[in-house]
């Protein structure tokens, strides 16, 4: 900070700017605290108790050590300020955010927080995006930005950091594979529920559909159930399809294969995220043949669903 800056701005603006800088530098605390809350089952605790819970309720259900309840309170205060939880002083009905050692505070779920509970929820997404393998990739961002682009978009940030793609990492690290599949399942189920409710007309006239890269087909099952007339097929690599291939029934079936080699014929192809990822991985001015193949994979239509 220079003397000139001190003279140009007011003390109030300096303090606000410093707070904003610290907010960015410590931004990871929000995401890791959210993951911690999900791992401890805090949103579920609030939900199962009728929508509100005290700090004592949460600490008891999460088995937090008594000596660390004060630390839990601070984490709850952070997540409340971040828009995940609400705080109401018991008996007043006022959502004033008060949370001290003497006031009985009821914690609730905001609209955002409610995405973490219930039949279709996004709680598995936090453990994936805050996974050490994902987060550590960003420490290589300066080197990645300075390096020569890899041919055909093969050099993603994750690949530079770990020497393999995320799909290849699934085969190497069972834990990573588990959180990836859980996150994809949760995201796909909820996303396609919303698409069907809001944009269900895109499925009109479609009698067959191939969901490319759909893993265990959790999202595809949502489509198959909503539209029994549509013959749905899940296409993914053998290690991704796994045991789900034997679980096909009714209008849902599974095919193990490589989408860059062939895609089963259908009226429509559903590509969730896939096109987006391959398009953005190509340097400006270059052509990704795999991307072109995906765009031409269906004779009638491609349903592009970007999460």
PDB file of N, CA and C in Angstrom, residues 249-296:
ATOM      1  N   UNK A 249     -34.294 -51.816 -17.128  1.00  0.00           N
ATOM      2  CA  UNK A 249     -35.615 -52.426 -17.142  1.00  0.00           C
ATOM      3  C   UNK A 249     -36.586 -51.520 -17.880  1.00  0.00           C
ATOM      4  N   UNK A 250     -37.679 -52.106 -18.370  1.00  0.00           N
ATOM      5  CA  UNK A 250     -38.684 -51.310 -19.056  1.00  0.00           C
ATOM      6  C   UNK A 250     -38.110 -50.591 -20.255  1.00  0.00           C
ATOM      7  N   UNK A 251     -38.181 -49.263 -20.219  1.00  0.00           N
ATOM      8  CA  UNK A 251     -37.699 -48.459 -21.346  1.00  0.00           C
ATOM      9  C   UNK A 251     -36.300 -47.897 -21.113  1.00  0.00           C
ATOM     10  N   UNK A 252     -35.528 -48.532 -20.234  1.00  0.00           N
ATOM     11  CA  UNK A 252     -34.154 -48.091 -19.961  1.00  0.00           C
ATOM     12  C   UNK A 252     -33.177 -49.242 -20.147  1.00  0.00           C
ATOM     13  N   UNK A 253     -32.123 -49.000 -20.927  1.00  0.00           N
ATOM     14  CA  UNK A 253     -31.087 -50.012 -21.142  1.00  0.00           C
ATOM     15  C   UNK A 253     -29.719 -49.347 -21.089  1.00  0.00           C
ATOM     16  N   UNK A 254     -28.658 -50.166 -20.953  1.00  0.00           N
ATOM     17  CA  UNK A 254     -27.293 -49.665 -20.826  1.00  0.00           C
ATOM     18  C   UNK A 254     -26.411 -50.256 -21.919  1.00  0.00           C
ATOM     19  N   UNK A 255     -25.510 -49.421 -22.443  1.00  0.00           N
ATOM     20  CA  UNK A 255     -24.542 -49.864 -23.442  1.00  0.00           C
ATOM     21  C   UNK A 255     -23.164 -49.390 -22.999  1.00  0.00           C
ATOM     22  N   UNK A 256     -22.218 -50.312 -22.876  1.00  0.00           N
ATOM     23  CA  UNK A 256     -20.839 -49.956 -22.535  1.00  0.00           C
ATOM     24  C   UNK A 256     -20.089 -49.657 -23.824  1.00  0.00           C
ATOM     25  N   UNK A 257     -19.481 -48.484 -23.904  1.00  0.00           N
ATOM     26  CA  UNK A 257     -18.761 -48.116 -25.111  1.00  0.00           C
ATOM     27  C   UNK A 257     -18.117 -46.753 -24.987  1.00  0.00           C
ATOM     28  N   UNK A 258     -17.473 -46.314 -26.060  1.00  0.00           N
ATOM     29  CA  UNK A 258     -16.773 -45.033 -26.106  1.00  0.00           C
ATOM     30  C   UNK A 258     -17.543 -44.089 -27.019  1.00  0.00           C
ATOM     31  N   UNK A 259     -17.975 -42.957 -26.489  1.00  0.00           N
ATOM     32  CA  UNK A 259     -18.783 -42.037 -27.279  1.00  0.00           C
ATOM     33  C   UNK A 259     -18.014 -41.456 -28.461  1.00  0.00           C
ATOM     34  N   UNK A 260     -16.673 -41.528 -28.420  1.00  0.00           N
ATOM     35  CA  UNK A 260     -15.886 -41.001 -29.528  1.00  0.00           C
ATOM     36  C   UNK A 260     -15.648 -42.043 -30.617  1.00  0.00           C
ATOM     37  N   UNK A 261     -16.124 -43.246 -30.389  1.00  0.00           N
ATOM     38  CA  UNK A 261     -16.035 -44.285 -31.411  1.00  0.00           C
ATOM     39  C   UNK A 261     -17.380 -44.506 -32.090  1.00  0.00           C
ATOM     40  N   UNK A 262     -18.439 -44.603 -31.312  1.00  0.00           N
ATOM     41  CA  UNK A 262     -19.774 -44.747 -31.886  1.00  0.00           C
ATOM     42  C   UNK A 262     -20.824 -44.469 -30.833  1.00  0.00           C
ATOM     43  N   UNK A 263     -21.966 -43.977 -31.292  1.00  0.00           N
ATOM     44  CA  UNK A 263     -23.102 -43.703 -30.427  1.00  0.00           C
ATOM     45  C   UNK A 263     -24.314 -44.407 -31.016  1.00  0.00           C
ATOM     46  N   UNK A 264     -25.034 -45.188 -30.232  1.00  0.00           N
ATOM     47  CA  UNK A 264     -26.202 -45.902 -30.753  1.00  0.00           C
ATOM     48  C   UNK A 264     -27.183 -44.947 -31.427  1.00  0.00           C
ATOM     49  N   UNK A 265     -27.806 -45.361 -32.519  1.00  0.00           N
ATOM     50  CA  UNK A 265     -28.768 -44.496 -33.216  1.00  0.00           C
ATOM     51  C   UNK A 265     -29.984 -44.203 -32.348  1.00  0.00           C
ATOM     52  N   UNK A 266     -30.454 -42.973 -32.404  1.00  0.00           N
ATOM     53  CA  UNK A 266     -31.625 -42.566 -31.629  1.00  0.00           C
ATOM     54  C   UNK A 266     -32.161 -41.264 -32.199  1.00  0.00           C
ATOM     55  N   UNK A 267     -33.382 -40.918 -31.808  1.00  0.00           N
ATOM     56  CA  UNK A 267     -33.962 -39.651 -32.248  1.00  0.00           C
ATOM     57  C   UNK A 267     -33.203 -38.462 -31.667  1.00  0.00           C
ATOM     58  N   UNK A 268     -32.696 -38.629 -30.457  1.00  0.00           N
ATOM     59  CA  UNK A 268     -32.008 -37.525 -29.789  1.00  0.00           C
ATOM     60  C   UNK A 268     -30.881 -38.051 -28.922  1.00  0.00           C
ATOM     61  N   UNK A 269     -29.872 -37.209 -28.750  1.00  0.00           N
ATOM     62  CA  UNK A 269     -28.734 -37.532 -27.891  1.00  0.00           C
ATOM     63  C   UNK A 269     -28.672 -36.481 -26.792  1.00  0.00           C
ATOM     64  N   UNK A 270     -28.634 -36.931 -25.566  1.00  0.00           N
ATOM     65  CA  UNK A 270     -28.555 -36.031 -24.419  1.00  0.00           C
ATOM     66  C   UNK A 270     -27.109 -35.947 -23.955  1.00  0.00           C
ATOM     67  N   UNK A 271     -26.560 -34.730 -23.993  1.00  0.00           N
ATOM     68  CA  UNK A 271     -25.173 -34.503 -23.573  1.00  0.00           C
ATOM     69  C   UNK A 271     -25.181 -33.478 -22.450  1.00  0.00           C
ATOM     70  N   UNK A 272     -25.036 -33.935 -21.246  1.00  0.00           N
ATOM     71  CA  UNK A 272     -25.020 -33.039 -20.094  1.00  0.00           C
ATOM     72  C   UNK A 272     -23.575 -32.716 -19.755  1.00  0.00           C
ATOM     73  N   UNK A 273     -23.176 -31.450 -19.948  1.00  0.00           N
ATOM     74  CA  UNK A 273     -21.831 -30.950 -19.691  1.00  0.00           C
ATOM     75  C   UNK A 273     -20.840 -31.351 -20.779  1.00  0.00           C
ATOM     76  N   UNK A 274     -20.960 -32.534 -21.325  1.00  0.00           N
ATOM     77  CA  UNK A 274     -19.958 -33.064 -22.247  1.00  0.00           C
ATOM     78  C   UNK A 274     -19.494 -32.118 -23.326  1.00  0.00           C
ATOM     79  N   UNK A 275     -20.422 -31.570 -24.131  1.00  0.00           N
ATOM     80  CA  UNK A 275     -20.046 -30.657 -25.208  1.00  0.00           C
ATOM     81  C   UNK A 275     -19.316 -29.458 -24.638  1.00  0.00           C
ATOM     82  N   UNK A 276     -19.842 -28.914 -23.548  1.00  0.00           N
ATOM     83  CA  UNK A 276     -19.269 -27.723 -22.928  1.00  0.00           C
ATOM     84  C   UNK A 276     -17.810 -27.949 -22.551  1.00  0.00           C
ATOM     85  N   UNK A 277     -17.513 -29.088 -21.920  1.00  0.00           N
ATOM     86  CA  UNK A 277     -16.152 -29.384 -21.477  1.00  0.00           C
ATOM     87  C   UNK A 277     -15.198 -29.503 -22.657  1.00  0.00           C
ATOM     88  N   UNK A 278     -15.605 -30.244 -23.703  1.00  0.00           N
ATOM     89  CA  UNK A 278     -14.693 -30.457 -24.818  1.00  0.00           C
ATOM     90  C   UNK A 278     -14.507 -29.197 -25.645  1.00  0.00           C
ATOM     91  N   UNK A 279     -15.548 -28.351 -25.698  1.00  0.00           N
ATOM     92  CA  UNK A 279     -15.423 -27.115 -26.454  1.00  0.00           C
ATOM     93  C   UNK A 279     -14.450 -26.161 -25.772  1.00  0.00           C
ATOM     94  N   UNK A 280     -14.565 -26.019 -24.458  1.00  0.00           N
ATOM     95  CA  UNK A 280     -13.724 -25.071 -23.742  1.00  0.00           C
ATOM     96  C   UNK A 280     -12.290 -25.554 -23.583  1.00  0.00           C
ATOM     97  N   UNK A 281     -12.030 -26.835 -23.800  1.00  0.00           N
ATOM     98  CA  UNK A 281     -10.677 -27.350 -23.625  1.00  0.00           C
ATOM     99  C   UNK A 281      -9.805 -27.118 -24.850  1.00  0.00           C
ATOM    100  N   UNK A 282     -10.376 -26.533 -25.917  1.00  0.00           N
ATOM    101  CA  UNK A 282      -9.625 -26.326 -27.152  1.00  0.00           C
ATOM    102  C   UNK A 282      -9.151 -24.886 -27.234  1.00  0.00           C
ATOM    103  N   UNK A 283      -7.848 -24.646 -27.492  1.00  0.00           N
ATOM    104  CA  UNK A 283      -7.341 -23.291 -27.623  1.00  0.00           C
ATOM    105  C   UNK A 283      -8.023 -22.562 -28.768  1.00  0.00           C
ATOM    106  N   UNK A 284      -8.133 -21.247 -28.662  1.00  0.00           N
ATOM    107  CA  UNK A 284      -8.747 -20.444 -29.709  1.00  0.00           C
ATOM    108  C   UNK A 284      -8.017 -20.660 -31.039  1.00  0.00           C
ATOM    109  N   UNK A 285      -8.778 -20.839 -32.100  1.00  0.00           N
ATOM    110  CA  UNK A 285      -8.183 -21.032 -33.415  1.00  0.00           C
ATOM    111  C   UNK A 285      -7.926 -22.476 -33.766  1.00  0.00           C
ATOM    112  N   UNK A 286      -8.127 -23.399 -32.808  1.00  0.00           N
ATOM    113  CA  UNK A 286      -7.924 -24.823 -33.058  1.00  0.00           C
ATOM    114  C   UNK A 286      -9.282 -25.526 -33.206  1.00  0.00           C
ATOM    115  N   UNK A 287      -9.271 -26.672 -33.816  1.00  0.00           N
ATOM    116  CA  UNK A 287     -10.484 -27.461 -34.000  1.00  0.00           C
ATOM    117  C   UNK A 287     -10.335 -28.780 -33.267  1.00  0.00           C
ATOM    118  N   UNK A 288     -11.302 -29.094 -32.438  1.00  0.00           N
ATOM    119  CA  UNK A 288     -11.303 -30.367 -31.732  1.00  0.00           C
ATOM    120  C   UNK A 288     -12.184 -31.338 -32.499  1.00  0.00           C
ATOM    121  N   UNK A 289     -11.553 -32.338 -33.118  1.00  0.00           N
ATOM    122  CA  UNK A 289     -12.301 -33.291 -33.934  1.00  0.00           C
ATOM    123  C   UNK A 289     -13.325 -34.054 -33.099  1.00  0.00           C
ATOM    124  N   UNK A 290     -13.002 -34.298 -31.826  1.00  0.00           N
ATOM    125  CA  UNK A 290     -13.947 -34.994 -30.960  1.00  0.00           C
ATOM    126  C   UNK A 290     -15.197 -34.140 -30.740  1.00  0.00           C
ATOM    127  N   UNK A 291     -14.989 -32.838 -30.606  1.00  0.00           N
ATOM    128  CA  UNK A 291     -16.108 -31.920 -30.426  1.00  0.00           C
ATOM    129  C   UNK A 291     -17.004 -31.933 -31.662  1.00  0.00           C
ATOM    130  N   UNK A 292     -16.399 -31.909 -32.849  1.00  0.00           N
ATOM    131  CA  UNK A 292     -17.160 -31.952 -34.095  1.00  0.00           C
ATOM    132  C   UNK A 292     -17.925 -33.262 -34.204  1.00  0.00           C
ATOM    133  N   UNK A 293     -17.282 -34.359 -33.790  1.00  0.00           N
ATOM    134  CA  UNK A 293     -17.949 -35.663 -33.841  1.00  0.00           C
ATOM    135  C   UNK A 293     -19.196 -35.664 -32.967  1.00  0.00           C
ATOM    136  N   UNK A 294     -19.081 -35.085 -31.777  1.00  0.00           N
ATOM    137  CA  UNK A 294     -20.232 -35.052 -30.875  1.00  0.00           C
ATOM    138  C   UNK A 294     -21.376 -34.232 -31.458  1.00  0.00           C
ATOM    139  N   UNK A 295     -21.041 -33.134 -32.122  1.00  0.00           N
ATOM    140  CA  UNK A 295     -22.076 -32.297 -32.710  1.00  0.00           C
ATOM    141  C   UNK A 295     -22.801 -33.006 -33.847  1.00  0.00           C
ATOM    142  N   UNK A 296     -22.113 -33.927 -34.508  1.00  0.00           N
ATOM    143  CA  UNK A 296     -22.692 -34.628 -35.647  1.00  0.00           C
ATOM    144  C   UNK A 296     -23.174 -36.034 -35.304  1.00  0.00           C
TER     145      UNK A 296
END
